[in-house]
Amino acid sequence: MCGPTGIGILYGRRSLLEEMPPFLGGGDMIKRVELRTFLPNELPHKFEAGTPSIAEAIGFGAAVDYLNNIGLDDIARQEHIIISYALERLEEIPGIKVYGPEAEQKGGVASFTLEGVHPHDVSQILDRDGVAVRAGHHCAMPLHMKLNLTATTRASFYLYNTIEEVDRLVDAIYKVKKIFRA
Amino acid sequence: MDDLYREQIIDRYQNPLFKGELDPNDISFEDSNPLCGDEIRIDLRIDEHDLVQEAVFSGHGCAISQASADLLMERIQGKSLDEAKSLTKEDILEMLGIELGPVRLKCALLSLKVLKAGVYGLGEADDDLVE
């Protein structure tokens, strides 16, 4: 969301949250304390014990305003334009396999493998070419095991990426192929 | 363009000289790097003077881990087990001839870790072995 790290939003139905006991004690989550009992504070304070991440919360608010200002529909449209082009360009590279559904059903991410080259080697060479991607299991190890993959390389696109950057990615992948004679 | 992927490393990765398994063997050990899925197994045959008669590795992983394993096997052929025990992180980096960040260092050192755990007869390979 372009905001600070370590903060996010959790949505919960009020009636359920009210039934739930606090999970952590600390400042702000109590309304009244007696020797043997205490009364928890109102929502959402009941679940926010101690000093909150103030700077992060303010930064997160700014990120929300920023994205709303651009418009979520426009961001989704931009992601779709880029991922459609990226899938088209990636799939024309010999030896590449891109995983996941067609562009219509996809967000801005493309995970792939390149025949004969380990995903970590791919990402390292791309990195040295100024293209930052991720290699590994992407928090989906069971899926990688099911697909019988050690790991994949993943390019992620967002509202700030451009078509030219997709071309740079593709050029860099050809460089990987050249180095590995793959 | 790239020191890290210089010719020798790519060549050892694609055409390893010491890849295989030995059966029977005197020492066999394997371990993996859970972060990237690299797996290395090392099989050794030891002669009556405690010298490494034959050393091979098997497994799969990135170019750095595989090339490093192949170079390590070459290094210990004919050497004593004590010499194998005395190998360090610096020896591996010198063989590879490259500088590595902390993440790729783990790839490079996996084979040394496996070798040492095997030679020392340990139950499991510990990172301390290659520190």
Short mmCIF file of C-alpha atoms in Angstrom, two decimals:
data_model
loop_
_atom_site.label_atom_id
_atom_site.label_comp_id
_atom_site.label_asym_id
_atom_site.label_seq_id
_atom_site.Cartn_x
_atom_site.Cartn_y
_atom_site.Cartn_z
CA MET A 1 0.00 0.00 0.00
CA CYS A 2 3.08 2.25 -0.26
CA GLY A 3 2.89 2.93 3.48
CA PRO A 4 5.13 2.20 6.46
CA THR A 5 6.02 -1.39 7.37
CA GLY A 6 4.69 -3.21 10.41
CA ILE A 7 1.17 -1.83 10.34
CA GLY A 8 -2.08 -2.88 8.71
CA ILE A 9 -5.82 -2.97 9.11
CA LEU A 10 -7.82 -5.79 10.61
CA TYR A 11 -11.53 -5.80 10.00
CA GLY A 12 -13.77 -7.53 12.54
CA ARG A 13 -17.52 -7.63 13.07
CA ARG A 14 -18.34 -5.44 16.06
CA SER A 15 -20.59 -8.01 17.79
CA LEU A 16 -17.84 -10.65 17.63
CA LEU A 17 -15.11 -8.28 18.73
CA GLU A 18 -17.20 -7.27 21.69
CA GLU A 19 -17.56 -10.91 22.77
CA MET A 20 -13.84 -11.57 22.50
CA PRO A 21 -11.57 -11.17 25.53
CA PRO A 22 -8.48 -8.91 25.26
CA PHE A 23 -5.38 -10.87 24.22
CA LEU A 24 -2.81 -8.49 25.69
CA GLY A 25 -2.71 -6.32 28.77
CA GLY A 26 -1.31 -2.80 28.89
CA GLY A 27 -2.08 0.87 28.84
CA ASP A 28 -5.27 2.02 27.11
CA MET A 29 -6.97 -1.37 26.94
CA ILE A 30 -8.55 -1.06 30.40
CA LYS A 31 -11.45 1.01 31.60
CA ARG A 32 -11.27 0.15 35.29
CA VAL A 33 -8.89 -1.93 37.38
CA GLU A 34 -9.67 -3.49 40.74
CA LEU A 35 -7.57 -5.84 42.84
CA ARG A 36 -9.08 -9.00 41.42
CA THR A 37 -10.91 -7.89 38.30
CA PHE A 38 -10.72 -5.40 35.51
CA LEU A 39 -13.04 -3.98 32.92
CA PRO A 40 -11.67 -3.75 29.37
CA ASN A 41 -11.99 -0.54 27.40
CA GLU A 42 -14.27 0.04 24.42
CA LEU A 43 -13.38 -1.10 20.91
CA PRO A 44 -10.88 -0.75 19.38
CA HIS A 45 -8.80 0.17 22.45
CA LYS A 46 -9.56 -3.18 24.06
CA PHE A 47 -7.18 -4.79 21.56
CA GLU A 48 -4.55 -2.07 21.41
CA ALA A 49 -2.54 -2.39 24.60
CA GLY A 50 0.37 -0.07 25.23
CA THR A 51 1.83 2.80 23.25
CA PRO A 52 0.59 2.47 19.67
CA SER A 53 2.78 2.79 16.58
CA ILE A 54 1.93 6.45 16.21
CA ALA A 55 4.23 7.42 13.36
CA GLU A 56 3.29 4.27 11.43
CA ALA A 57 -0.44 4.90 11.88
CA ILE A 58 -0.11 8.46 10.60
CA GLY A 59 2.00 7.28 7.66
CA PHE A 60 -0.50 4.55 6.93
CA GLY A 61 -3.31 7.11 6.87
CA ALA A 62 -1.34 9.17 4.38
CA ALA A 63 -0.85 6.05 2.22
CA VAL A 64 -4.60 5.37 2.25
CA ASP A 65 -5.30 8.99 1.19
CA TYR A 66 -2.66 8.74 -1.52
CA LEU A 67 -4.14 5.58 -3.03
CA ASN A 68 -7.72 6.86 -2.77
CA ASN A 69 -6.64 10.02 -4.51
CA ILE A 70 -5.29 8.11 -7.46
CA GLY A 71 -8.31 5.81 -7.37
CA LEU A 72 -8.31 2.07 -6.77
CA ASP A 73 -10.00 1.40 -10.13
CA ASP A 74 -7.27 3.25 -11.99
CA ILE A 75 -4.60 1.39 -10.07
CA ALA A 76 -6.24 -1.95 -10.92
CA ARG A 77 -6.45 -0.89 -14.59
CA GLN A 78 -2.77 0.07 -14.66
CA GLU A 79 -1.78 -3.23 -13.00
CA HIS A 80 -3.80 -5.10 -15.58
CA ILE A 81 -2.20 -3.28 -18.51
CA ILE A 82 1.27 -4.03 -17.20
CA ILE A 83 0.69 -7.65 -16.24
CA SER A 84 -0.95 -8.37 -19.63
CA TYR A 85 2.07 -6.95 -21.42
CA ALA A 86 4.49 -8.68 -19.02
CA LEU A 87 2.91 -12.11 -19.51
CA GLU A 88 2.97 -11.63 -23.27
CA ARG A 89 6.66 -10.63 -23.27
CA LEU A 90 7.73 -13.25 -20.70
CA GLU A 91 6.03 -16.10 -22.48
CA GLU A 92 7.92 -15.43 -25.68
CA ILE A 93 11.25 -16.16 -23.93
CA PRO A 94 12.41 -19.69 -24.80
CA GLY A 95 12.79 -21.93 -21.73
CA ILE A 96 10.61 -19.84 -19.46
CA LYS A 97 7.54 -21.12 -17.65
CA VAL A 98 5.15 -18.65 -16.06
CA TYR A 99 2.84 -19.96 -13.33
CA GLY A 100 -0.67 -18.91 -12.40
CA PRO A 101 -3.81 -17.91 -14.27
CA GLU A 102 -4.31 -15.69 -17.32
CA ALA A 103 -3.90 -11.93 -17.03
CA GLU A 104 -7.68 -11.40 -16.57
CA GLN A 105 -7.66 -13.31 -13.29
CA LYS A 106 -4.35 -12.04 -12.02
CA GLY A 107 -2.98 -9.20 -9.90
CA GLY A 108 0.31 -7.58 -10.80
CA VAL A 109 2.58 -10.56 -10.14
CA ALA A 110 4.30 -13.06 -12.42
CA SER A 111 6.15 -16.07 -10.97
CA PHE A 112 8.35 -17.99 -13.35
CA THR A 113 11.17 -20.46 -13.76
CA LEU A 114 13.88 -20.48 -16.38
CA GLU A 115 15.08 -23.84 -17.60
CA GLY A 116 18.58 -24.72 -16.44
CA VAL A 117 18.94 -21.77 -14.06
CA HIS A 118 18.12 -21.77 -10.36
CA PRO A 119 15.63 -19.01 -9.36
CA HIS A 120 18.13 -17.51 -6.92
CA ASP A 121 20.70 -17.21 -9.67
CA VAL A 122 18.09 -15.55 -11.88
CA SER A 123 17.20 -12.99 -9.23
CA GLN A 124 20.82 -12.26 -8.40
CA ILE A 125 21.72 -11.48 -11.99
CA LEU A 126 18.56 -9.41 -12.48
CA ASP A 127 19.43 -7.49 -9.33
CA ARG A 128 22.84 -6.61 -10.68
CA ASP A 129 21.07 -5.27 -13.73
CA GLY A 130 18.91 -3.00 -11.59
CA VAL A 131 15.80 -5.19 -11.72
CA ALA A 132 14.54 -6.11 -8.26
CA VAL A 133 12.57 -9.36 -8.09
CA ARG A 134 12.00 -11.95 -5.42
CA ALA A 135 13.11 -15.58 -5.48
CA GLY A 136 11.95 -18.32 -3.16
CA HIS A 137 8.63 -19.76 -2.05
CA HIS A 138 6.77 -16.44 -1.65
CA CYS A 139 5.02 -17.71 1.50
CA ALA A 140 3.54 -20.58 -0.53
CA MET A 141 5.83 -23.54 0.10
CA PRO A 142 3.10 -26.23 -0.03
CA LEU A 143 2.10 -24.96 -3.48
CA HIS A 144 5.70 -25.11 -4.69
CA MET A 145 5.96 -28.66 -3.38
CA LYS A 146 2.76 -29.61 -5.17
CA LEU A 147 4.08 -28.12 -8.41
CA ASN A 148 7.39 -29.92 -7.76
CA LEU A 149 9.38 -26.67 -7.80
CA THR A 150 12.41 -25.84 -5.64
CA ALA A 151 11.54 -22.16 -5.91
CA THR A 152 10.35 -19.56 -8.41
CA THR A 153 11.40 -16.05 -9.37
CA ARG A 154 8.64 -13.46 -9.00
CA ALA A 155 8.33 -10.06 -10.63
CA SER A 156 5.75 -7.74 -9.02
CA PHE A 157 4.24 -4.72 -10.73
CA TYR A 158 2.37 -1.86 -9.16
CA LEU A 159 1.05 1.55 -10.04
CA TYR A 160 4.52 3.08 -10.40
CA ASN A 161 5.83 0.51 -12.88
CA THR A 162 5.98 1.15 -16.60
CA ILE A 163 5.89 -0.82 -19.83
CA GLU A 164 9.54 0.14 -20.37
CA GLU A 165 10.43 -1.54 -17.11
CA VAL A 166 8.84 -4.76 -18.32
CA ASP A 167 11.13 -4.53 -21.35
CA ARG A 168 14.10 -4.05 -19.04
CA LEU A 169 13.09 -7.15 -17.10
CA VAL A 170 12.85 -9.18 -20.29
CA ASP A 171 16.21 -7.89 -21.56
CA ALA A 172 17.79 -8.81 -18.22
CA ILE A 173 16.33 -12.34 -18.42
CA TYR A 174 17.96 -12.74 -21.82
CA LYS A 175 21.21 -11.73 -20.17
CA VAL A 176 20.73 -14.49 -17.58
CA LYS A 177 20.24 -16.94 -20.42
CA LYS A 178 23.41 -15.73 -22.06
CA ILE A 179 25.49 -16.08 -18.90
CA PHE A 180 24.12 -19.57 -18.28
CA ARG A 181 24.11 -20.49 -21.95
CA ALA A 182 20.55 -21.66 -21.25
CA MET B 1 29.72 -8.57 -16.68
CA ASP B 2 29.57 -10.43 -13.47
CA ASP B 3 32.27 -11.69 -11.14
CA LEU B 4 29.78 -13.79 -9.29
CA TYR B 5 28.90 -15.73 -12.39
CA ARG B 6 32.30 -15.95 -13.94
CA GLU B 7 33.00 -18.69 -16.42
CA GLN B 8 34.49 -21.18 -13.96
CA ILE B 9 31.43 -21.16 -11.72
CA ILE B 10 28.95 -21.59 -14.55
CA ASP B 11 31.13 -24.31 -16.00
CA ARG B 12 31.36 -26.24 -12.72
CA TYR B 13 27.63 -25.85 -12.26
CA GLN B 14 26.79 -27.19 -15.68
CA ASN B 15 29.58 -29.73 -16.02
CA PRO B 16 30.61 -30.83 -12.55
CA LEU B 17 33.66 -33.09 -12.35
CA PHE B 18 32.88 -34.73 -9.03
CA LYS B 19 29.17 -35.33 -9.10
CA GLY B 20 27.85 -38.76 -8.18
CA GLU B 21 27.22 -41.18 -5.37
CA LEU B 22 29.40 -43.91 -3.89
CA ASP B 23 28.00 -47.23 -2.78
CA PRO B 24 29.54 -48.60 -0.65
CA ASN B 25 31.08 -45.60 1.03
CA ASP B 26 32.88 -44.88 4.30
CA ILE B 27 31.27 -41.53 5.00
CA SER B 28 27.99 -40.21 3.65
CA PHE B 29 26.14 -37.15 4.83
CA GLU B 30 23.49 -34.84 3.46
CA ASP B 31 21.85 -31.61 4.43
CA SER B 32 19.78 -28.87 2.87
CA ASN B 33 19.33 -25.15 3.07
CA PRO B 34 15.64 -24.76 3.87
CA LEU B 35 15.61 -21.13 2.74
CA CYS B 36 16.35 -21.88 -0.89
CA GLY B 37 15.87 -25.64 -1.11
CA ASP B 38 19.51 -26.40 -1.97
CA GLU B 39 20.42 -30.01 -1.13
CA ILE B 40 23.90 -31.49 -0.96
CA ARG B 41 24.97 -35.04 -0.23
CA ILE B 42 28.62 -35.97 0.01
CA ASP B 43 29.99 -39.54 -0.21
CA LEU B 44 33.59 -40.35 0.68
CA ARG B 45 35.81 -43.42 0.44
CA ILE B 46 38.66 -43.36 2.93
CA ASP B 47 41.79 -45.52 2.64
CA GLU B 48 43.72 -47.21 5.45
CA HIS B 49 45.86 -44.09 6.01
CA ASP B 50 42.81 -41.92 6.60
CA LEU B 51 43.21 -40.26 3.23
CA VAL B 52 40.27 -39.39 1.00
CA GLN B 53 40.43 -41.87 -1.84
CA GLU B 54 37.33 -40.64 -3.57
CA ALA B 55 34.95 -37.77 -2.89
CA VAL B 56 31.75 -36.98 -4.77
CA PHE B 57 28.66 -34.90 -4.18
CA SER B 58 25.07 -35.08 -5.34
CA GLY B 59 22.00 -32.91 -4.94
CA HIS B 60 20.64 -29.81 -6.53
CA GLY B 61 20.66 -26.08 -6.02
CA CYS B 62 21.90 -22.78 -7.34
CA ALA B 63 25.10 -22.30 -9.31
CA ILE B 64 27.03 -21.10 -6.27
CA SER B 65 26.14 -24.09 -4.09
CA GLN B 66 26.83 -26.66 -6.81
CA ALA B 67 30.06 -25.11 -8.06
CA SER B 68 31.31 -24.74 -4.51
CA ALA B 69 30.58 -28.42 -3.80
CA ASP B 70 32.39 -29.51 -6.95
CA LEU B 71 35.46 -27.41 -6.14
CA LEU B 72 35.46 -28.69 -2.56
CA MET B 73 35.41 -32.32 -3.74
CA GLU B 74 38.35 -31.63 -5.99
CA ARG B 75 40.20 -29.96 -3.14
CA ILE B 76 39.96 -32.92 -0.75
CA GLN B 77 40.86 -35.75 -3.14
CA GLY B 78 43.90 -37.52 -1.67
CA LYS B 79 43.90 -35.27 1.39
CA SER B 80 43.73 -36.43 5.00
CA LEU B 81 40.57 -36.22 7.08
CA ASP B 82 42.37 -33.76 9.35
CA GLU B 83 42.95 -31.48 6.40
CA ALA B 84 39.28 -31.73 5.50
CA LYS B 85 38.39 -30.77 9.07
CA SER B 86 40.65 -27.75 8.96
CA LEU B 87 39.01 -26.18 5.89
CA THR B 88 37.32 -22.84 6.56
CA LYS B 89 34.91 -20.39 5.07
CA GLU B 90 37.89 -18.45 3.71
CA ASP B 91 39.14 -21.54 1.84
CA ILE B 92 35.79 -21.87 0.09
CA LEU B 93 35.67 -18.19 -0.85
CA GLU B 94 39.21 -18.40 -2.14
CA MET B 95 38.33 -21.40 -4.30
CA LEU B 96 35.29 -19.61 -5.69
CA GLY B 97 37.26 -16.42 -6.12
CA ILE B 98 34.26 -14.18 -5.45
CA GLU B 99 32.79 -12.02 -2.73
CA LEU B 100 29.41 -13.03 -1.36
CA GLY B 101 26.70 -11.38 0.70
CA PRO B 102 25.27 -13.15 3.75
CA VAL B 103 22.45 -14.89 1.87
CA ARG B 104 24.58 -16.38 -0.90
CA LEU B 105 27.29 -17.25 1.60
CA LYS B 106 24.96 -19.92 2.94
CA CYS B 107 24.76 -21.42 -0.56
CA ALA B 108 28.53 -21.42 -0.87
CA LEU B 109 29.13 -22.98 2.55
CA LEU B 110 26.50 -25.72 2.47
CA SER B 111 28.91 -28.31 1.05
CA LEU B 112 31.62 -27.53 3.62
CA LYS B 113 29.05 -27.86 6.38
CA VAL B 114 27.95 -31.24 5.03
CA LEU B 115 31.55 -32.40 4.62
CA LYS B 116 32.52 -31.46 8.15
CA ALA B 117 29.41 -32.96 9.74
CA GLY B 118 30.18 -36.19 7.87
CA VAL B 119 33.88 -36.27 8.69
CA TYR B 120 33.28 -35.50 12.35
CA GLY B 121 30.51 -38.09 12.41
CA LEU B 122 27.90 -35.67 13.71
CA GLY B 123 24.18 -36.30 13.78
CA GLU B 124 23.36 -32.98 12.20
CA ALA B 125 25.14 -30.19 10.38
CA ASP B 126 25.47 -27.00 12.37
CA ASP B 127 26.26 -23.53 11.05
CA ASP B 128 29.05 -23.25 13.63
CA LEU B 129 31.03 -25.80 11.62
CA VAL B 130 31.79 -23.25 8.94
CA GLU B 131 32.13 -20.10 11.02
#
